[in-house]
């Protein structure tokens, strides 16, 4: 077994490769930087996927919330191309291989934040930059109807893990007792523990009956305020200093701050029906694990 992972050098990719390696599966990353067990996007374009590829995953994507990057048209183009074009390049290349599965990621920004409880079956039109991005990202992953390759897309919520993403940014402020809800904290925050997301990718690779969209979220719906409380409690700190929405909008631009200030109610109907078991279905235990893995 050999899995090729676009963007496998990132927060999610590293954890996924660790788990695959432990299961005896070798991996190649597609990266912009050279290194061992890596090929470049240019190599992919000119030479295709390695001959022994049995599955392909795409996790590439320019970090949207990088506060050092201005939310300019050029940066937005990067955010888009790094997801849609890499996914399309892999969807095209995989057809010339003996690989049997193609798994990609997308985001819950696919759904419009309102009172609806969304499942994978909910019909949703794109309505802003981020939802359009998610729609196009998922569209780019689609394979021709007559393809024998199984295709899965995990529509992920905020991924909670010590090594990257949101937790890495808020860990020390929260540890210093400077944490607090974002805006009024009443927005829903679809989330998933990194261990569960990695297991969901492996579940998708190994079960032949899994295909289509999986909402990559924990079964417990929480608001940002509830998450803040659980995380602060796990750290044994108070988290009462809210981050005002005007500040986030100023720092990140309104369009981008929406990721944090608005949220959707998303449930993992499909993956639950398929029998996937979560290790961290509730926010209290997920947060306890995040804190424990740091102090050990
Ligand atoms: P990271 O930023 O940690 O890693 C993403 C990888 O993408 C990087 O290692 C990098 O690889 C590659 N990349 C970055 N910019 C570009 C670019 N301009 N062109 C091509 N490749 C690029 O992200 P995560 O691991 O956290 O997330 C992976 C994917 O999952 C992303 O697409 C993200 O949007 C999505 N996602 C993440 C969530 C989260 O909470 N973390 C939630 C929902 C979706 P290299 O430098 O080696 O080229």
Short mmCIF file of C-alpha atoms and ligand atoms in Angstrom, two decimals:
data_model
loop_
_atom_site.label_atom_id
_atom_site.label_comp_id
_atom_site.label_asym_id
_atom_site.label_seq_id
_atom_site.Cartn_x
_atom_site.Cartn_y
_atom_site.Cartn_z
CA UNK A 1 0.00 0.00 0.00
CA UNK A 2 1.29 3.47 -0.89
CA UNK A 3 -0.61 6.70 -0.25
CA UNK A 4 0.20 10.02 -1.94
CA UNK A 5 -0.82 13.08 0.07
CA UNK A 6 -0.99 16.60 -1.38
CA UNK A 7 -0.14 19.04 1.42
CA UNK A 8 0.92 16.08 3.60
CA UNK A 9 3.51 18.31 5.28
CA UNK A 10 0.84 20.29 7.17
CA UNK A 11 -0.89 19.96 10.54
CA UNK A 12 -3.41 17.31 9.45
CA UNK A 13 -1.08 15.63 6.94
CA UNK A 14 1.69 14.98 9.48
CA UNK A 15 -0.70 13.24 11.89
CA UNK A 16 -2.26 11.24 9.10
CA UNK A 17 1.13 10.06 7.82
CA UNK A 18 2.16 9.08 11.35
CA UNK A 19 -0.94 6.87 11.66
CA UNK A 20 -0.57 5.40 8.18
CA UNK A 21 3.10 4.60 8.80
CA UNK A 22 2.19 2.89 12.07
CA UNK A 23 -0.25 0.74 10.10
CA UNK A 24 2.58 -0.23 7.74
CA UNK A 25 1.50 2.06 4.90
CA UNK A 26 4.18 4.14 3.15
CA UNK A 27 3.44 7.71 2.01
CA UNK A 28 4.71 10.32 -0.45
CA UNK A 29 3.90 14.01 0.08
CA UNK A 30 3.33 16.47 -2.69
CA UNK A 31 4.94 19.68 -1.47
CA UNK A 32 6.28 23.00 -2.71
CA UNK A 33 9.51 22.26 -0.83
CA UNK A 34 11.88 19.40 -1.70
CA UNK A 35 12.59 16.72 0.92
CA UNK A 36 12.67 12.99 1.56
CA UNK A 37 9.55 11.09 0.42
CA UNK A 38 8.31 14.16 -1.42
CA UNK A 39 7.54 15.12 -4.98
CA UNK A 40 6.62 18.59 -6.24
CA UNK A 41 3.40 19.74 -7.94
CA UNK A 42 5.57 20.25 -11.01
CA UNK A 43 6.70 16.59 -10.87
CA UNK A 44 3.04 15.60 -10.66
CA UNK A 45 2.19 17.66 -13.72
CA UNK A 46 5.07 16.29 -15.79
CA UNK A 47 5.50 12.71 -14.58
CA UNK A 48 2.16 11.87 -12.96
CA UNK A 49 1.72 9.97 -9.69
CA UNK A 50 4.23 7.32 -8.52
CA UNK A 51 3.53 3.97 -10.16
CA UNK A 52 2.83 2.15 -6.88
CA UNK A 53 0.14 4.64 -5.72
CA UNK A 54 -2.81 2.83 -4.18
CA UNK A 55 -4.66 5.86 -2.75
CA UNK A 56 -4.49 9.65 -3.06
CA UNK A 57 -5.47 12.28 -0.49
CA UNK A 58 -5.45 16.05 -0.86
CA UNK A 59 -4.87 18.30 2.15
CA UNK A 60 -3.12 21.19 0.41
CA UNK A 61 -4.28 24.72 1.10
CA UNK A 62 -2.78 28.11 1.85
CA UNK A 63 -3.55 29.00 5.49
CA UNK A 64 -6.60 31.28 5.24
CA UNK A 65 -6.30 32.76 8.74
CA UNK A 66 -2.63 33.81 8.49
CA UNK A 67 -2.79 37.30 10.07
CA UNK A 68 0.49 38.24 8.33
CA UNK A 69 -1.26 38.01 4.96
CA UNK A 70 -3.48 40.85 3.88
CA UNK A 71 -6.86 39.68 2.55
CA UNK A 72 -6.02 41.02 -0.91
CA UNK A 73 -7.33 39.77 -4.27
CA UNK A 74 -3.93 38.13 -4.86
CA UNK A 75 -3.98 36.29 -1.54
CA UNK A 76 -7.58 35.19 -2.09
CA UNK A 77 -6.51 33.78 -5.44
CA UNK A 78 -3.75 31.83 -3.66
CA UNK A 79 -6.21 30.54 -1.08
CA UNK A 80 -8.42 29.31 -3.89
CA UNK A 81 -5.84 27.93 -6.31
CA UNK A 82 -3.94 26.07 -3.61
CA UNK A 83 -7.11 24.06 -2.95
CA UNK A 84 -9.08 23.89 -6.20
CA UNK A 85 -6.17 23.54 -8.65
CA UNK A 86 -4.25 20.97 -6.56
CA UNK A 87 -7.42 18.92 -6.13
CA UNK A 88 -8.16 19.08 -9.86
CA UNK A 89 -4.58 18.13 -10.74
CA UNK A 90 -4.87 15.05 -8.50
CA UNK A 91 -8.34 14.14 -9.81
CA UNK A 92 -6.87 14.17 -13.33
CA UNK A 93 -3.66 12.28 -12.49
CA UNK A 94 -5.27 9.54 -10.42
CA UNK A 95 -7.12 8.29 -13.47
CA UNK A 96 -3.84 7.12 -15.03
CA UNK A 97 -2.97 4.93 -12.04
CA UNK A 98 -4.09 1.71 -10.39
CA UNK A 99 -5.19 3.64 -7.28
CA UNK A 100 -8.59 2.70 -5.93
CA UNK A 101 -9.47 5.63 -3.61
CA UNK A 102 -9.35 9.43 -3.84
CA UNK A 103 -10.06 11.30 -0.60
CA UNK A 104 -10.11 15.06 -0.24
CA UNK A 105 -10.96 17.64 2.39
CA UNK A 106 -13.28 20.64 2.27
CA UNK A 107 -14.85 22.82 4.94
CA UNK A 108 -18.17 23.37 6.71
CA UNK A 109 -18.18 26.90 5.27
CA UNK A 110 -20.00 25.02 2.49
CA UNK A 111 -23.15 25.56 4.60
CA UNK A 112 -24.73 28.93 5.27
CA UNK A 113 -24.74 29.86 8.97
CA UNK A 114 -28.39 30.01 10.01
CA UNK A 115 -30.70 27.95 12.21
CA UNK A 116 -30.68 24.90 9.93
CA UNK A 117 -29.18 21.68 11.24
CA UNK A 118 -27.18 20.50 8.24
CA UNK A 119 -26.54 16.93 7.14
CA UNK A 120 -24.72 15.84 3.99
CA UNK A 121 -28.10 15.68 2.25
CA UNK A 122 -28.93 19.35 2.85
CA UNK A 123 -29.10 21.30 -0.36
CA UNK A 124 -26.98 24.42 -0.14
CA UNK A 125 -26.17 27.12 -2.66
CA UNK A 126 -22.91 29.02 -2.45
CA UNK A 127 -23.42 32.61 -1.31
CA UNK A 128 -20.03 34.14 -0.44
CA UNK A 129 -16.31 33.72 -1.17
CA UNK A 130 -15.74 30.89 1.32
CA UNK A 131 -18.84 28.87 0.47
CA UNK A 132 -18.07 29.26 -3.24
CA UNK A 133 -14.55 28.06 -2.51
CA UNK A 134 -15.89 24.94 -0.76
CA UNK A 135 -18.34 24.20 -3.60
CA UNK A 136 -15.62 24.55 -6.25
CA UNK A 137 -13.10 22.58 -4.14
CA UNK A 138 -15.56 19.68 -3.91
CA UNK A 139 -16.44 19.95 -7.58
CA UNK A 140 -12.74 19.72 -8.49
CA UNK A 141 -12.52 16.39 -6.63
CA UNK A 142 -15.25 14.74 -8.71
CA UNK A 143 -14.20 11.92 -11.02
CA UNK A 144 -15.89 10.91 -14.28
CA UNK A 145 -19.09 8.85 -13.77
CA UNK A 146 -17.54 5.73 -15.27
CA UNK A 147 -14.44 5.86 -13.06
CA UNK A 148 -13.73 2.79 -10.90
CA UNK A 149 -12.01 4.94 -8.30
CA UNK A 150 -13.93 5.54 -5.09
CA UNK A 151 -14.17 9.23 -4.19
CA UNK A 152 -14.70 10.61 -0.67
CA UNK A 153 -14.72 14.22 0.54
CA UNK A 154 -14.56 15.05 4.23
CA UNK A 155 -16.27 18.39 4.89
CA UNK A 156 -14.35 19.29 8.03
CA UNK A 157 -15.12 21.52 10.99
CA UNK A 158 -12.39 23.25 13.04
CA UNK A 159 -9.72 20.63 13.67
CA UNK A 160 -8.63 20.54 17.32
CA UNK A 161 -5.04 19.36 17.87
CA UNK A 162 -2.02 20.64 19.79
CA UNK A 163 0.30 20.86 16.79
CA UNK A 164 -1.56 23.31 14.58
CA UNK A 165 -4.75 25.06 13.56
CA UNK A 166 -6.82 26.99 16.08
CA UNK A 167 -5.53 25.36 19.29
CA UNK A 168 -1.92 26.19 18.48
CA UNK A 169 -2.87 29.88 18.11
CA UNK A 170 -4.93 30.15 21.28
CA UNK A 171 -3.05 27.79 23.62
CA UNK A 172 -0.69 30.29 25.25
CA UNK A 173 -3.15 33.19 25.56
CA UNK A 174 -5.56 30.76 27.26
CA UNK A 175 -2.78 29.37 29.48
CA UNK A 176 -1.98 32.93 30.52
CA UNK A 177 -5.62 33.43 31.50
CA UNK A 178 -6.20 35.82 28.59
CA UNK A 179 -8.64 33.61 26.72
CA UNK A 180 -12.26 34.31 25.99
CA UNK A 181 -15.08 33.85 23.52
CA UNK A 182 -14.88 35.26 20.01
CA UNK A 183 -17.43 38.06 19.57
CA UNK A 184 -20.50 37.20 21.64
CA UNK A 185 -19.58 33.51 21.54
CA UNK A 186 -23.10 32.43 20.57
CA UNK A 187 -22.06 31.23 17.11
CA UNK A 188 -21.94 27.46 16.61
CA UNK A 189 -18.48 25.98 16.20
CA UNK A 190 -18.45 22.73 14.26
CA UNK A 191 -15.32 20.93 15.49
CA UNK A 192 -13.48 17.61 15.34
CA UNK A 193 -10.53 16.23 17.30
CA UNK A 194 -7.50 15.63 15.05
CA UNK A 195 -7.39 11.94 16.08
CA UNK A 196 -10.97 11.46 14.88
CA UNK A 197 -10.33 13.29 11.61
CA UNK A 198 -7.26 11.13 10.92
CA UNK A 199 -9.27 8.00 11.78
CA UNK A 200 -12.05 9.19 9.46
CA UNK A 201 -9.60 9.46 6.56
CA UNK A 202 -8.31 5.94 7.32
CA UNK A 203 -11.93 4.72 7.62
CA UNK A 204 -12.58 6.23 4.18
CA UNK A 205 -9.50 4.58 2.69
CA UNK A 206 -10.17 1.14 4.11
CA UNK A 207 -13.95 0.71 3.76
CA UNK A 208 -15.16 0.07 0.24
CA UNK A 209 -18.71 1.14 1.04
CA UNK A 210 -17.68 4.72 1.95
CA UNK A 211 -18.12 7.27 -0.80
CA UNK A 212 -19.30 10.81 -1.36
CA UNK A 213 -19.49 13.51 1.29
CA UNK A 214 -18.83 12.93 5.00
CA UNK A 215 -19.37 15.78 7.45
CA UNK A 216 -16.09 15.76 9.38
CA UNK A 217 -17.49 17.03 12.67
CA UNK A 218 -18.00 15.63 16.16
CA UNK A 219 -21.56 14.59 16.98
CA UNK A 220 -21.83 17.14 19.81
CA UNK A 221 -22.94 20.61 18.67
CA UNK A 222 -21.30 23.40 20.69
CA UNK A 223 -21.18 27.16 20.53
CA UNK A 224 -17.91 29.07 20.63
CA UNK A 225 -18.75 30.06 24.23
CA UNK A 226 -19.20 26.41 25.23
CA UNK A 227 -15.92 25.45 23.58
CA UNK A 228 -14.14 28.34 25.35
CA UNK A 229 -15.50 27.19 28.69
CA UNK A 230 -14.44 23.57 28.11
CA UNK A 231 -10.95 24.51 26.94
CA UNK A 232 -10.36 26.94 29.80
CA UNK A 233 -11.64 24.37 32.31
CA UNK A 234 -9.24 21.75 30.91
CA UNK A 235 -6.40 24.26 31.40
CA UNK A 236 -7.77 25.22 34.83
CA UNK A 237 -7.97 28.87 33.81
CA UNK A 238 -10.63 31.55 33.50
CA UNK A 239 -11.48 32.65 30.00
CA UNK A 240 -13.61 35.71 30.46
CA UNK A 241 -11.96 38.27 28.22
CA UNK A 242 -13.91 38.26 24.95
CA UNK A 243 -12.15 39.00 21.68
CA UNK A 244 -14.35 41.79 20.25
CA UNK A 245 -15.68 41.15 16.76
CA UNK A 246 -14.58 44.60 15.54
CA UNK A 247 -11.01 43.67 16.47
CA UNK A 248 -11.10 40.40 14.49
CA UNK A 249 -12.67 42.20 11.55
CA UNK A 250 -9.94 44.83 11.67
CA UNK A 251 -7.17 42.25 11.95
CA UNK A 252 -8.40 39.79 9.35
CA UNK A 253 -10.95 41.64 7.22
CA UNK A 254 -14.68 41.10 7.63
CA UNK A 255 -14.95 38.36 5.00
CA UNK A 256 -12.27 36.27 6.70
CA UNK A 257 -13.28 37.02 10.30
CA UNK A 258 -16.61 35.37 9.47
CA UNK A 259 -14.90 31.97 9.81
CA UNK A 260 -14.61 32.69 13.52
CA UNK A 261 -17.62 34.90 14.12
CA UNK A 262 -20.24 32.81 12.36
CA UNK A 263 -20.90 29.10 12.53
CA UNK A 264 -23.15 26.37 11.22
CA UNK A 265 -24.99 23.57 12.99
CA UNK A 266 -23.55 20.52 11.26
CA UNK A 267 -24.14 16.86 12.16
CA UNK A 268 -22.16 13.82 10.94
CA UNK A 269 -25.12 11.79 9.67
CA UNK A 270 -23.41 9.84 6.90
CA UNK A 271 -20.33 8.68 8.79
CA UNK A 272 -22.40 7.72 11.84
CA UNK A 273 -24.71 5.60 9.69
CA UNK A 274 -21.64 3.92 8.23
CA UNK A 275 -20.63 2.86 11.74
CA UNK A 276 -17.69 5.20 12.40
CA UNK A 277 -16.82 5.37 16.11
CA UNK A 278 -15.52 8.65 17.56
CA UNK A 279 -12.79 8.64 20.21
CA UNK A 280 -13.66 12.21 21.21
CA UNK A 281 -17.39 12.73 20.67
CA UNK A 282 -17.71 15.40 23.38
CA UNK A 283 -15.87 18.69 23.82
CA UNK A 284 -14.90 18.20 27.49
CA UNK A 285 -12.90 15.03 26.82
CA UNK A 286 -11.47 16.40 23.57
CA UNK A 287 -10.18 19.49 25.44
CA UNK A 288 -8.80 17.38 28.30
CA UNK A 289 -6.80 15.36 25.77
CA UNK A 290 -5.46 18.53 24.08
CA UNK A 291 -4.16 19.79 27.38
CA UNK A 292 -2.81 16.42 28.53
CA UNK A 293 -0.79 15.85 25.38
CA UNK A 294 1.05 19.10 26.15
CA UNK A 295 1.90 18.49 29.77
CA UNK A 296 3.08 14.90 29.25
P1 LIG B 1 -1.64 23.46 7.00
O1 LIG B 1 -1.55 24.91 6.70
O2 LIG B 1 -0.98 22.95 8.23
O3 LIG B 1 -1.06 22.60 5.79
C1 LIG B 1 -1.50 22.70 4.50
C2 LIG B 1 -0.42 22.31 3.52
O4 LIG B 1 -0.78 22.87 2.27
C3 LIG B 1 0.94 22.88 3.85
O5 LIG B 1 1.73 21.95 4.55
C4 LIG B 1 1.54 23.24 2.50
O6 LIG B 1 2.47 22.25 2.05
C5 LIG B 1 0.36 23.24 1.55
N1 LIG B 1 0.20 24.58 0.98
C6 LIG B 1 0.12 25.76 1.65
N2 LIG B 1 0.01 26.79 0.80
C7 LIG B 1 0.02 26.23 -0.45
C8 LIG B 1 -0.03 26.78 -1.74
N3 LIG B 1 -0.14 28.10 -1.94
N4 LIG B 1 0.00 25.92 -2.80
C9 LIG B 1 0.11 24.58 -2.61
N5 LIG B 1 0.18 24.01 -1.41
C10 LIG B 1 0.14 24.83 -0.33
O7 LIG B 1 -3.20 23.10 6.97
P2 LIG B 1 -4.02 21.97 7.74
O8 LIG B 1 -3.23 20.70 7.76
O9 LIG B 1 -4.56 22.54 8.99
O10 LIG B 1 -5.26 21.79 6.74
C11 LIG B 1 -5.17 21.02 5.56
C12 LIG B 1 -6.36 21.33 4.66
O11 LIG B 1 -7.55 21.07 5.39
C13 LIG B 1 -6.42 22.79 4.20
O12 LIG B 1 -6.84 22.84 2.86
C14 LIG B 1 -7.49 23.39 5.09
O13 LIG B 1 -8.20 24.45 4.49
C15 LIG B 1 -8.40 22.21 5.33
N6 LIG B 1 -9.16 22.34 6.58
C16 LIG B 1 -8.46 22.54 7.75
C17 LIG B 1 -9.14 22.76 8.94
C18 LIG B 1 -8.40 23.01 10.23
O14 LIG B 1 -9.05 23.37 11.25
N7 LIG B 1 -7.07 22.85 10.29
C19 LIG B 1 -10.63 22.76 8.96
C20 LIG B 1 -11.25 22.48 7.69
C21 LIG B 1 -10.52 22.30 6.54
P3 LIG B 1 3.94 22.62 1.50
O15 LIG B 1 4.41 23.81 2.28
O16 LIG B 1 4.72 21.38 1.80
O17 LIG B 1 3.78 22.87 0.05
#
